[in-house]
Tab-separated table of C-alpha atoms and ligand atoms in Angstrom:
chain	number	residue	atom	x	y	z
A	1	UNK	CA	0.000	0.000	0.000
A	2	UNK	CA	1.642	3.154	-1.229
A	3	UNK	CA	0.966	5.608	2.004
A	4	UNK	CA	2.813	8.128	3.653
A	5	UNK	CA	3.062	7.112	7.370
A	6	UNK	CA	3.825	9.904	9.835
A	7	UNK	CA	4.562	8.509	13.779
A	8	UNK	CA	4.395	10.981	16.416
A	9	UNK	CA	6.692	10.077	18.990
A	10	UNK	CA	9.293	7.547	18.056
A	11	UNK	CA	9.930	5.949	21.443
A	12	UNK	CA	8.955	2.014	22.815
A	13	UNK	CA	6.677	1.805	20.711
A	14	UNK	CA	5.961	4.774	17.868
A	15	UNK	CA	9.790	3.680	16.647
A	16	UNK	CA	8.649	-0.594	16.366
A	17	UNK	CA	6.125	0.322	14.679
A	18	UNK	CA	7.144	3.142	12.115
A	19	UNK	CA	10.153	0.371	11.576
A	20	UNK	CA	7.691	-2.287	10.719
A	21	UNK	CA	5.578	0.106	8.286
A	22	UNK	CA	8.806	1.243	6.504
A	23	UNK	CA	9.844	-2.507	5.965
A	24	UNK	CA	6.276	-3.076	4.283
A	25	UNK	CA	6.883	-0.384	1.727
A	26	UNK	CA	5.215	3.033	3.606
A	27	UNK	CA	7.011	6.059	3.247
A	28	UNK	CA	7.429	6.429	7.047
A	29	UNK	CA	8.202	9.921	9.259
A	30	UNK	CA	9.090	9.489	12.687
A	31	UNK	CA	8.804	12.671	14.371
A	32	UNK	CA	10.246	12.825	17.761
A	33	UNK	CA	10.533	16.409	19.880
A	34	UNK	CA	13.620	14.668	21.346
A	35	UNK	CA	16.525	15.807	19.068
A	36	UNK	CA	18.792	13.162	20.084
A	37	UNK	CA	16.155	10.217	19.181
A	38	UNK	CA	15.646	11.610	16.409
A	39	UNK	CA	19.451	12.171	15.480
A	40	UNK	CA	20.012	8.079	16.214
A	41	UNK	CA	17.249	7.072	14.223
A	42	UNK	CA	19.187	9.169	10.844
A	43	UNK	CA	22.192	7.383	11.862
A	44	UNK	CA	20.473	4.484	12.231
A	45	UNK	CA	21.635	3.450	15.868
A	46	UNK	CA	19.182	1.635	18.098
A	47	UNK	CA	17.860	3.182	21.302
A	48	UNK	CA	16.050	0.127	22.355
A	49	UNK	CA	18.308	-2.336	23.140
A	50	UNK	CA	16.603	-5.249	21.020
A	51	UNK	CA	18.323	-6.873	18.160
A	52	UNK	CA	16.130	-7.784	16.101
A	53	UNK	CA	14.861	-4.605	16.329
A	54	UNK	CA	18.194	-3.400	15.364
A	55	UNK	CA	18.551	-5.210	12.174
A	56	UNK	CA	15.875	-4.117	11.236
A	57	UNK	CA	16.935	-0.584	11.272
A	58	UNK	CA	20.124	-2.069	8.900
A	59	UNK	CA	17.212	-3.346	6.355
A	60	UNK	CA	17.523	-1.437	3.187
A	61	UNK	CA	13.724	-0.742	2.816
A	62	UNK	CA	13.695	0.964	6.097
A	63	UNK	CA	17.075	3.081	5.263
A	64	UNK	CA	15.296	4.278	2.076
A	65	UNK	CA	11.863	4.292	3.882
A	66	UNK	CA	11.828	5.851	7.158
A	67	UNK	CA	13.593	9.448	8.015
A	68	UNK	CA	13.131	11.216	11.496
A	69	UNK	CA	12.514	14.613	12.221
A	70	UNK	CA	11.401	16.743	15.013
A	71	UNK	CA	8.509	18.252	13.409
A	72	UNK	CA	5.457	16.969	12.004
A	73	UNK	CA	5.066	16.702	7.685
A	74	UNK	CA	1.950	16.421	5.612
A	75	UNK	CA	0.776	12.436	5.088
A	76	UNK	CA	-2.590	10.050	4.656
A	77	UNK	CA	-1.988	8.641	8.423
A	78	UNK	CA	-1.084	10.227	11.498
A	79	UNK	CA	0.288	7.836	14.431
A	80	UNK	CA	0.315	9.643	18.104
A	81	UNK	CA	2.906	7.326	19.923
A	82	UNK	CA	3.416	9.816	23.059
A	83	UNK	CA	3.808	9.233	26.526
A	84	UNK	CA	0.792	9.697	29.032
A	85	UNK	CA	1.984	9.234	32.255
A	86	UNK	CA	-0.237	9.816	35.902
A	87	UNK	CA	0.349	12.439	38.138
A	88	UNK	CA	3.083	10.562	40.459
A	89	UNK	CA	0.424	12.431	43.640
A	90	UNK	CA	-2.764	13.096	42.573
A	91	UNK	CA	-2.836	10.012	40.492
A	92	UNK	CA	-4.545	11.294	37.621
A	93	UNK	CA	-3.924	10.823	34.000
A	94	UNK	CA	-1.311	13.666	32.253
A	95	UNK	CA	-3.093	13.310	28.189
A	96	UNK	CA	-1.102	17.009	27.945
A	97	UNK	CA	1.568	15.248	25.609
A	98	UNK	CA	-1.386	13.817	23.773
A	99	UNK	CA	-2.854	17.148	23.438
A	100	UNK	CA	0.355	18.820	22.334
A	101	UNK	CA	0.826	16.210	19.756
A	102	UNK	CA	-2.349	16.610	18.411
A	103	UNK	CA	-2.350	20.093	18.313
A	104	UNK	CA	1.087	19.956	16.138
A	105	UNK	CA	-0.165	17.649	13.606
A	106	UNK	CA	-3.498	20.103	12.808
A	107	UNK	CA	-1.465	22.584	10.493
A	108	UNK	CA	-0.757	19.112	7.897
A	109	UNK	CA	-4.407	17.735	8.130
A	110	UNK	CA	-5.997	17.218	4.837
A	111	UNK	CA	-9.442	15.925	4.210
A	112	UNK	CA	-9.533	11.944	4.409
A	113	UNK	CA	-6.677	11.738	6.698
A	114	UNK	CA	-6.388	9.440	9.361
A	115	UNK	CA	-5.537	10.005	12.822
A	116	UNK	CA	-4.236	6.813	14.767
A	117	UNK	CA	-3.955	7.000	18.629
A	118	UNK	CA	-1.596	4.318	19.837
A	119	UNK	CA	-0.730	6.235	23.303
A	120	UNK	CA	-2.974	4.766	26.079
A	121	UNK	CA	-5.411	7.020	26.793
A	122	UNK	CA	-8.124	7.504	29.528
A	123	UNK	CA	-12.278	6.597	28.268
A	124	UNK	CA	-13.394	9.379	26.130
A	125	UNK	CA	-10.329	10.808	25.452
A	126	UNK	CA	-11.125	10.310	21.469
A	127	UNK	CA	-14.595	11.567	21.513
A	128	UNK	CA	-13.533	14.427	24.604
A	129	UNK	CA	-10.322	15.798	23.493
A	130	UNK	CA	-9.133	14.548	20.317
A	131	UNK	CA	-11.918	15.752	17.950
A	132	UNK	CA	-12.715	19.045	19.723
A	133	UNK	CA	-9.198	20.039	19.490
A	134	UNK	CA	-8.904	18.456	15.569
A	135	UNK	CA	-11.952	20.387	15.040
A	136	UNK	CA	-11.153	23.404	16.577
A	137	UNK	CA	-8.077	24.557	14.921
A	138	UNK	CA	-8.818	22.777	11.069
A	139	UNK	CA	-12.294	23.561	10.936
A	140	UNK	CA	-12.795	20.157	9.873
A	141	UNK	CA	-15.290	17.573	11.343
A	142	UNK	CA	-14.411	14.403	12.894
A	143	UNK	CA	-15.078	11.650	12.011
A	144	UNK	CA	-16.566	12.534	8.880
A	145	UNK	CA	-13.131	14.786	7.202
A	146	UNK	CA	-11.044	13.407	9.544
A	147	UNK	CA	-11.099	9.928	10.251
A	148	UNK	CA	-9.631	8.935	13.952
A	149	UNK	CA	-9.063	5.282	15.598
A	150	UNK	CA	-7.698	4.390	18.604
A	151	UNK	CA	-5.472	1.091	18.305
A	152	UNK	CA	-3.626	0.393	21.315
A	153	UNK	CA	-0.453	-1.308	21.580
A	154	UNK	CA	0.401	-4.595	24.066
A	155	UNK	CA	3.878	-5.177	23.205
A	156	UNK	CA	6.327	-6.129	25.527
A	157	UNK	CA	9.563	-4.734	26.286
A	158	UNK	CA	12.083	-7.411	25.699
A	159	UNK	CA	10.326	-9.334	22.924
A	160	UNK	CA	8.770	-6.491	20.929
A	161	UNK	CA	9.651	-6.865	17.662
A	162	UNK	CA	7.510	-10.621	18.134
A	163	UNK	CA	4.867	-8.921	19.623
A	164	UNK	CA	4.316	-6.010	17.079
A	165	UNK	CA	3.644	-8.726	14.935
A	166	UNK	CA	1.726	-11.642	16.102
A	167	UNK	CA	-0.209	-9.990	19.253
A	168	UNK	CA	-3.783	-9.579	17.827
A	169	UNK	CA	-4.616	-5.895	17.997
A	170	UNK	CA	-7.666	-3.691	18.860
A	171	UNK	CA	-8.861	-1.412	16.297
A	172	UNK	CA	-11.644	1.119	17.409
A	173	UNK	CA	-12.389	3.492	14.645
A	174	UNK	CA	-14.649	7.030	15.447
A	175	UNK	CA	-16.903	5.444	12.427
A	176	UNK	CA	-16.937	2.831	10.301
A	177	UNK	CA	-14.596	4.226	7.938
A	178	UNK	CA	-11.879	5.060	10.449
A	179	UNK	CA	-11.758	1.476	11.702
A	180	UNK	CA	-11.793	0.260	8.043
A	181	UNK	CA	-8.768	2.668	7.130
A	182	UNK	CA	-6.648	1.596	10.426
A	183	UNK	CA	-7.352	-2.160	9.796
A	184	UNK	CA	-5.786	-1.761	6.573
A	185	UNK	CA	-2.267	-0.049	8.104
A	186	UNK	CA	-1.828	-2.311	10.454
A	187	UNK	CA	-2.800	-5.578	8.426
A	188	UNK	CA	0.546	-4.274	6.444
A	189	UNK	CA	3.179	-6.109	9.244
A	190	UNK	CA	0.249	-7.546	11.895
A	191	UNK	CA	0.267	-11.357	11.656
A	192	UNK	CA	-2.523	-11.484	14.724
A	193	UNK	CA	-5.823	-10.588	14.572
A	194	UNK	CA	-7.454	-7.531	13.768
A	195	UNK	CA	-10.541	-7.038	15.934
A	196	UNK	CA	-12.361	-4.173	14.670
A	197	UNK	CA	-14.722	-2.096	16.947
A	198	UNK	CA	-15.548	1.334	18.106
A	199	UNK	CA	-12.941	4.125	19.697
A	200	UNK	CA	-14.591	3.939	23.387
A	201	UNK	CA	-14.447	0.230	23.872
A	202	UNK	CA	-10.835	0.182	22.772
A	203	UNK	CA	-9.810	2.739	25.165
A	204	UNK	CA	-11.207	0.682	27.613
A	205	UNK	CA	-10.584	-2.630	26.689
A	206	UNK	CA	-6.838	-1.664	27.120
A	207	UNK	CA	-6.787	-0.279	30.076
A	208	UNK	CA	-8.604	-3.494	31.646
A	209	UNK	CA	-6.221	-5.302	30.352
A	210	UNK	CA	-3.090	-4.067	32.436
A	211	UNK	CA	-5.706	-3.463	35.406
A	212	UNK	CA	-6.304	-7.121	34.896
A	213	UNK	CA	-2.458	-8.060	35.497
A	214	UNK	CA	-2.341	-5.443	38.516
A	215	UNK	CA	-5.098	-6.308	40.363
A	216	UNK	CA	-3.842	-10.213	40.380
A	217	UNK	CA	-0.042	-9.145	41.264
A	218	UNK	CA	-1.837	-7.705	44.327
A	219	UNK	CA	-3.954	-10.703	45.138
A	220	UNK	CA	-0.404	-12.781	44.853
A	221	UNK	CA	1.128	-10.058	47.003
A	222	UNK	CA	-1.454	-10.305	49.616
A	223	UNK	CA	-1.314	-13.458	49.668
A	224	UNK	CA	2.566	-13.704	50.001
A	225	UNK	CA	1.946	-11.784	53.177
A	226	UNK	CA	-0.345	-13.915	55.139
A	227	UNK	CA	1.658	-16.893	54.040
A	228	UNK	CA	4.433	-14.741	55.386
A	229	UNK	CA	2.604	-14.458	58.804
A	230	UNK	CA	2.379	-18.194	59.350
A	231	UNK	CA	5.926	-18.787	58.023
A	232	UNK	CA	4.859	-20.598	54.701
A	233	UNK	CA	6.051	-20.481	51.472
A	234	UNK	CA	3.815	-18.407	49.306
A	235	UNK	CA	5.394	-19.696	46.526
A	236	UNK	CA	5.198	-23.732	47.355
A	237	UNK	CA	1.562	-23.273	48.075
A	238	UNK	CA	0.566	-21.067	45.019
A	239	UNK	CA	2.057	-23.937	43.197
A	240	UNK	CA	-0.163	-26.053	44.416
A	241	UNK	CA	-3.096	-24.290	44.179
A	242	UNK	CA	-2.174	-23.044	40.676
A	243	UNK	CA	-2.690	-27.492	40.325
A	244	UNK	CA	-6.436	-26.368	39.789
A	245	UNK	CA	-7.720	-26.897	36.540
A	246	UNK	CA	-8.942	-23.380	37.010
A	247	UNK	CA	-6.821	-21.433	39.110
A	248	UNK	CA	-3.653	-19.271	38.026
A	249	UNK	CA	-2.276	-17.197	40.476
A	250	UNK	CA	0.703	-15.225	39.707
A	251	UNK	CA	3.777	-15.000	41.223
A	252	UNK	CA	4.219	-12.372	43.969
A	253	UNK	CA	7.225	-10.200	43.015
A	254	UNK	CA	8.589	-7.106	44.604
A	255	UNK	CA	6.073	-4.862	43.238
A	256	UNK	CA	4.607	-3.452	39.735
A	257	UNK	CA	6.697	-1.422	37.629
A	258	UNK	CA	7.279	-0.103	33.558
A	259	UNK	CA	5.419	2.300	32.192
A	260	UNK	CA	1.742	0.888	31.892
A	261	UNK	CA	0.783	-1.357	34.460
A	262	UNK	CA	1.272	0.893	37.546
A	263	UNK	CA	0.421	3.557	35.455
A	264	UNK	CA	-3.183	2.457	33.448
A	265	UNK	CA	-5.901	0.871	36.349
A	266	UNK	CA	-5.687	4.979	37.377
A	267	UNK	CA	-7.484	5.842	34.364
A	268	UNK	CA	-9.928	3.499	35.439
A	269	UNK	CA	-10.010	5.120	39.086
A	270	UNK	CA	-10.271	8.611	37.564
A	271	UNK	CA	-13.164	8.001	35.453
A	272	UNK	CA	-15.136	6.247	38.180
A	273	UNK	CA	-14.106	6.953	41.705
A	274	UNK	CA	-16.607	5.157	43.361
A	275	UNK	CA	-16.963	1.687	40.923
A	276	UNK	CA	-13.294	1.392	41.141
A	277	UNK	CA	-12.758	0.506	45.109
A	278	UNK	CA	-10.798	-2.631	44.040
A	279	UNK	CA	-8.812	-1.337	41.556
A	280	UNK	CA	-7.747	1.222	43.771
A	281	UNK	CA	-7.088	-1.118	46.678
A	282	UNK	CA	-5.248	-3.104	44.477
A	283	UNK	CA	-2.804	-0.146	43.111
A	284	UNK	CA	-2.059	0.665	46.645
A	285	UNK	CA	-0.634	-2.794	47.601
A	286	UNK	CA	1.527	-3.245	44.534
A	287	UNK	CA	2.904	0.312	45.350
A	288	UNK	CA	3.380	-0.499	49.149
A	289	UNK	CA	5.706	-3.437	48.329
A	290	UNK	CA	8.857	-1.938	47.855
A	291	UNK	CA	8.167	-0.702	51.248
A	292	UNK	CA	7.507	-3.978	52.831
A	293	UNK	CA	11.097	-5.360	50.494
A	294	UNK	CA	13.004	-2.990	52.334
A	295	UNK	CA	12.000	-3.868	55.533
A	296	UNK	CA	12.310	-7.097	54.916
A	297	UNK	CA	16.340	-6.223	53.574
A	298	UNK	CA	16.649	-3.589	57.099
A	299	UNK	CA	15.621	-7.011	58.986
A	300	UNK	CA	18.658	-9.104	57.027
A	301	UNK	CA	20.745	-7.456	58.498
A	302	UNK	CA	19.448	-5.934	61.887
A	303	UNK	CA	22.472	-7.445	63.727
A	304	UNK	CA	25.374	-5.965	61.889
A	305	UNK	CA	27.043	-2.518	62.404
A	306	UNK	CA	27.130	-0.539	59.437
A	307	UNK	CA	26.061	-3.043	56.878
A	308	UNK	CA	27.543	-2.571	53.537
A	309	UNK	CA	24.478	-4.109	51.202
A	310	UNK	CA	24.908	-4.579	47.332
A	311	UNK	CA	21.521	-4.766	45.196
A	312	UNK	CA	21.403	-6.342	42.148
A	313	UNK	CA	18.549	-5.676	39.339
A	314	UNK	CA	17.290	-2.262	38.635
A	315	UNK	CA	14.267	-2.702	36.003
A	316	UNK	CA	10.957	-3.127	35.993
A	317	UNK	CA	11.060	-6.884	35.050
A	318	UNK	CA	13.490	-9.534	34.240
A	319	UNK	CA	15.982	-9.809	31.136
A	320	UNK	CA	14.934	-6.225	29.917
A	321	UNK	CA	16.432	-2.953	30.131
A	322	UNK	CA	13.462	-0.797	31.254
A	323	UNK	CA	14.021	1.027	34.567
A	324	UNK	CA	10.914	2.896	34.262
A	325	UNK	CA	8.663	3.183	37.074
A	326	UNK	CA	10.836	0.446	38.677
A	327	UNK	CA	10.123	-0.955	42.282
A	328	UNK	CA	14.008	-2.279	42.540
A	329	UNK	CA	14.649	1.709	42.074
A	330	UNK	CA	12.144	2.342	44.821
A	331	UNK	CA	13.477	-0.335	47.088
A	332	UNK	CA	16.714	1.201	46.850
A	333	UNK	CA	15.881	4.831	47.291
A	334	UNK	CA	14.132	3.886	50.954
A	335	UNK	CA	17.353	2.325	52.200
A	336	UNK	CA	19.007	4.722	50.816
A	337	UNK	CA	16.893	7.369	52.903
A	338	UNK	CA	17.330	5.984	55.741
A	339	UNK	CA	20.986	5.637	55.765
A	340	UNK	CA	21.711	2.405	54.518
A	341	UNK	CA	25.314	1.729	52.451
A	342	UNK	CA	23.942	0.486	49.730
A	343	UNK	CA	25.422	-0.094	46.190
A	344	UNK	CA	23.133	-0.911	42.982
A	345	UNK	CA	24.305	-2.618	40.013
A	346	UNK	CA	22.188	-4.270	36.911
A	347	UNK	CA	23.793	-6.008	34.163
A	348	UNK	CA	21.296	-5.054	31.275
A	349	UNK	CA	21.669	-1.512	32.365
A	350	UNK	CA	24.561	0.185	30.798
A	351	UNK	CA	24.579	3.198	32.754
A	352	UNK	CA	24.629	0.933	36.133
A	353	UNK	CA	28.219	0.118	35.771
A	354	UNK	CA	28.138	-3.667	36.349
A	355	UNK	CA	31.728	-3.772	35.644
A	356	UNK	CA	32.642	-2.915	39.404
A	357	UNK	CA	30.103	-5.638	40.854
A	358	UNK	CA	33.191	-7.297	41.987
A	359	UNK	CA	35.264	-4.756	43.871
A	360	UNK	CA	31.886	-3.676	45.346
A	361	UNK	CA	31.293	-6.952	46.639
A	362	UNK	CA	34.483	-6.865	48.771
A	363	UNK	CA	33.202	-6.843	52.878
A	364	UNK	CA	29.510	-6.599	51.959
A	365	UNK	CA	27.309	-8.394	54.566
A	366	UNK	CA	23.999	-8.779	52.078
A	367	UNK	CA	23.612	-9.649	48.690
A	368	UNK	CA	20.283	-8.488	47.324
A	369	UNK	CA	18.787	-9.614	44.710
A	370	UNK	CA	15.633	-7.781	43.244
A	371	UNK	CA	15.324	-9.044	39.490
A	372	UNK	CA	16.011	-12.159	38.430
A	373	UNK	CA	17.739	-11.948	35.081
A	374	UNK	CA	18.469	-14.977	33.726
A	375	UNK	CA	22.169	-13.867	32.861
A	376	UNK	CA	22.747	-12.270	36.400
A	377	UNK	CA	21.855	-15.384	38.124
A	378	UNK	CA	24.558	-17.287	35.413
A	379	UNK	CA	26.978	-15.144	36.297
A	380	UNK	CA	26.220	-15.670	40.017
A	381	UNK	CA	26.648	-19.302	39.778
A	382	UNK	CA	29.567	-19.085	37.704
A	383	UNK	CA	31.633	-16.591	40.274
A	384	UNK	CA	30.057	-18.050	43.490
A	385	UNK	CA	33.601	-19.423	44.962
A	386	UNK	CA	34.385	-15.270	44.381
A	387	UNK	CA	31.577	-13.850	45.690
A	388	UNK	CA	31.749	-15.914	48.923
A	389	UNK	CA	35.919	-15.133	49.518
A	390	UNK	CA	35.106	-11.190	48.811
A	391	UNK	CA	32.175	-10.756	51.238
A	392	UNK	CA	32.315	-9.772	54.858
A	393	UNK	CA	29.127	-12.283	55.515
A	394	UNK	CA	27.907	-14.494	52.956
A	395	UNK	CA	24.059	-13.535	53.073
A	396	UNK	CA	22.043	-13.653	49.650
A	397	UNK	CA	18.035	-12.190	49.828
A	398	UNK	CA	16.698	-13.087	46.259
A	399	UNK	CA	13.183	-11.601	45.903
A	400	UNK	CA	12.053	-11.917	42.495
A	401	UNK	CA	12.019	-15.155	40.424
B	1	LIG	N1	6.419	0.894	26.454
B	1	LIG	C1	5.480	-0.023	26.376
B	1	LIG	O1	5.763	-1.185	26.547
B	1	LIG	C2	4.051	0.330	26.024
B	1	LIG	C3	3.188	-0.719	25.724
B	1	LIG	C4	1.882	-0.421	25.376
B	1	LIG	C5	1.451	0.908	25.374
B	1	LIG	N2	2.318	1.916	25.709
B	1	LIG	C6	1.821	3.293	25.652
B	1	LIG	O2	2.348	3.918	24.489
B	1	LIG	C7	2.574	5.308	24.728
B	1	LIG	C8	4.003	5.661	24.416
B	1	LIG	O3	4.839	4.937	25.295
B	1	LIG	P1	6.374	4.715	25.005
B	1	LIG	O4	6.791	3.623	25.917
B	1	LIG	O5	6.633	4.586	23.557
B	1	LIG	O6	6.977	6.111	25.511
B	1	LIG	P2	8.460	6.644	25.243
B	1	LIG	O7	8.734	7.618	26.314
B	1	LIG	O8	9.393	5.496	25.032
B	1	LIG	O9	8.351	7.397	23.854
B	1	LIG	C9	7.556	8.514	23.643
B	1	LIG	C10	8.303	9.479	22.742
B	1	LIG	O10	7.409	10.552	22.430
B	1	LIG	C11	8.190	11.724	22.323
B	1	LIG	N3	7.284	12.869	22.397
B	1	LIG	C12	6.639	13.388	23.464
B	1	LIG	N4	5.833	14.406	23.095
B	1	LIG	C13	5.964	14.536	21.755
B	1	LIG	C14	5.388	15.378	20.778
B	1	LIG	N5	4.488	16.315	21.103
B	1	LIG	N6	5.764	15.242	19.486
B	1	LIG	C15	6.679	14.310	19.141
B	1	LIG	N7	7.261	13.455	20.025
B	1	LIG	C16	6.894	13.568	21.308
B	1	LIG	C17	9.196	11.604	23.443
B	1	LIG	O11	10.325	12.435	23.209
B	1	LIG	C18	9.532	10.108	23.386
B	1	LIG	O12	10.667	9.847	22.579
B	1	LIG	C19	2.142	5.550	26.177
B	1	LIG	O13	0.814	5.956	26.191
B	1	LIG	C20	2.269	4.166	26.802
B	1	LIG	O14	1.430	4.026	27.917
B	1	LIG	C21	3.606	1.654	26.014
């Protein structure tokens, strides 16, 4: 399909996918305000550390495909890709990155285009704030001039360039037309289904499903602490009980990080405070567990002057690079605050200097491990006889696995 493809916000998940268009033959602009994204997307150096992602970039349809820029050109489709965080307090949705997006995007709106929302967005954000600011500043009417979907995006960090492509995907077009149009962009890389329905339900139907995953972390959490109280393994028994032809219970971890899950079941709360009790309830005891980690870590070493304590794993989830939103950071920060010598190191996070594990490891009393990459715990096994001659006291806390 010969179309001109232009993806606001080239980050997690506006880059994937203006990647995967340019390899199926769109003429593709990423438009980032971030000058230095946009510069390593020209040179064609990867900012997500994913390689087949990054061969992809080397593909010579993409080099003669997709350019970057950091401001908005004239096309047939308009992808917003933007962030939309929650207040970190008042724990309400930010769509002012959405807005600005939208707003620079109006100036190159022609008649027939389509607007694409991939950003996750609160209910009614399509219908409340999309087309009244479309409509507003191009005097055009939506959905009838302007044709506007909202298809949001599940991938996962660590395996996206899979999940672009085989996840089935939402498609909830303004009007008929609109989810016609978007079925038709995406069917140009998605392998998965295309399920096409109306903006609204799509909005929602995405933020359910991260509330979903949040609201069973916290049952596993909770449950890890009353199994805690009796001095059981949570895990052993959730085994067990997961033995039930319909039961699956997750695994209780150290808390919920990245950038949806912690962030999405809000949008929920916001739009319905009072229907939303255990949504809320269960957002509150994912957040409290870094809390309860580092009390547990303050108890591992209650006897010992001064510990020196080394924690290793820093993102959100195993075997990725993602530090956003982390509860490993958080765990870290409250020892930290209180005083605690405490050194963090991840291996999948350049900037984390993993290189001087070693020398920090020299008289520590705990070793604390908060994510469970597969290559940390290699590399654990594989310099255990070290590990054990460097440290003061020989303790290991491993948290997630
Ligand atoms: N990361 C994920 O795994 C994931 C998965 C599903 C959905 N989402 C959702 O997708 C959206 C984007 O998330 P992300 O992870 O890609 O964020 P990101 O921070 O990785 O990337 C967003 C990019 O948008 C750019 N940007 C911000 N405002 C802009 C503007 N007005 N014009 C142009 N560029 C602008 C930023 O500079 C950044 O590079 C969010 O709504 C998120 O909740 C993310």
């Amino acid at each position: 399909m010969n179309k001109k493809i232009v993806v606001i916000g080239t980050g997690y998940v506006g880059l994937p996918a203006a990647l995967m268009w340019a390899k199926s033959g769109a003429t593709v602009v990423g438009v980032d305000i971030n000058e230095n994204v946009v510069r390593a997307i020209n040179e064609r150096t990867m900012l997500i550390n994913e390689i087949e992602l990054q061969q992809l970039m080397e593909e010579p349809q993409v080099r003669s495909n997709l350019v970057a820029q950091t401001h908005p050109a004239s096309g047939d489709v308009f992808v917003i890709a933007v962030p939309t965080p929650v207040h970190p307090l008042k724990k309400v949705a930010d769509i002012t990155y959405v807005e600005s997006a939208i707003k620079s995007i109006c100036p190159y709106l022609k008649k027939g285009n389509l607007v694409i929302v991939e950003s996750t967005i609160p209910p009614m954000t399509c219908r409340n704030t999309v087309k009244p600011i479309i409509e507003e500043i191009t005097g055009l009417s939506v959905p009838n001039d302007i044709l506007v979907a909202h298809c949001p995006e599940r991938i996962l960090p660590g395996n996206i360039f899979q999940e672009i492509i085989f996840n089935d995907r939402l498609i909830g077009g303004m009007n008929e037309e609109s989810s016609q149009l978007a079925s038709q962009i995406y069917s140009m890389f998605v392998k998965g289904n295309l399920y096409l329905t109306d903006d609204l339900t799509a909005e929602l139907s995405k933020l359910m499903e991260n509330t979903y995953r949040d609201v069973n972390i916290a049952l596993a959490n909770e449950f890890s602490m009353i199994c805690e109280d009796l001095g059981v393994d949570a895990k052993n028994v959730i085994n067990y009980a997961n033995k039930h032809p319909r039961v699956n219970i997750l695994n209780p971890g150290i808390g919920v990080g990245g950038h949806c899950i912690p962030v999405d079941p809000w949008f929920l709360k916001e739009i319905a405070p009072y229907n939303s009790r255990l949504i809320t309830t269960a957002r509150l005891i994912n957040d409290e567990m870094p809390s309860r980690i580092a009390s547990k870590i303050r108890h591992g070493v209650s006897n010992i002057d001064n510990p020196k304590i080394i924690a290793l794993g820093a993102t959100y989830k195993k075997n990725c690079e993602d530090i956003r939103e982390s509860p490993a950071l958080e765990v870290v920060k409250i020892l930290k605050q209180d005083g605690y010598s405490i050194k963090h190191f991840d291996p999948l996070v350049p900037t984390m200097q993993y290189d001087n594990l070693m020398s920090a490891l020299k008289n520590a009393d705990l070793l604390v491990i908060l994510v469970a990459h597969t290559i940390l715990f290699q590399e654990l096994e594989n310099n255990q006889e070290q590990i054990k001659n460097l440290m003061r006291n020989y303790n290991i806390l491993i948290f997630d696995q």
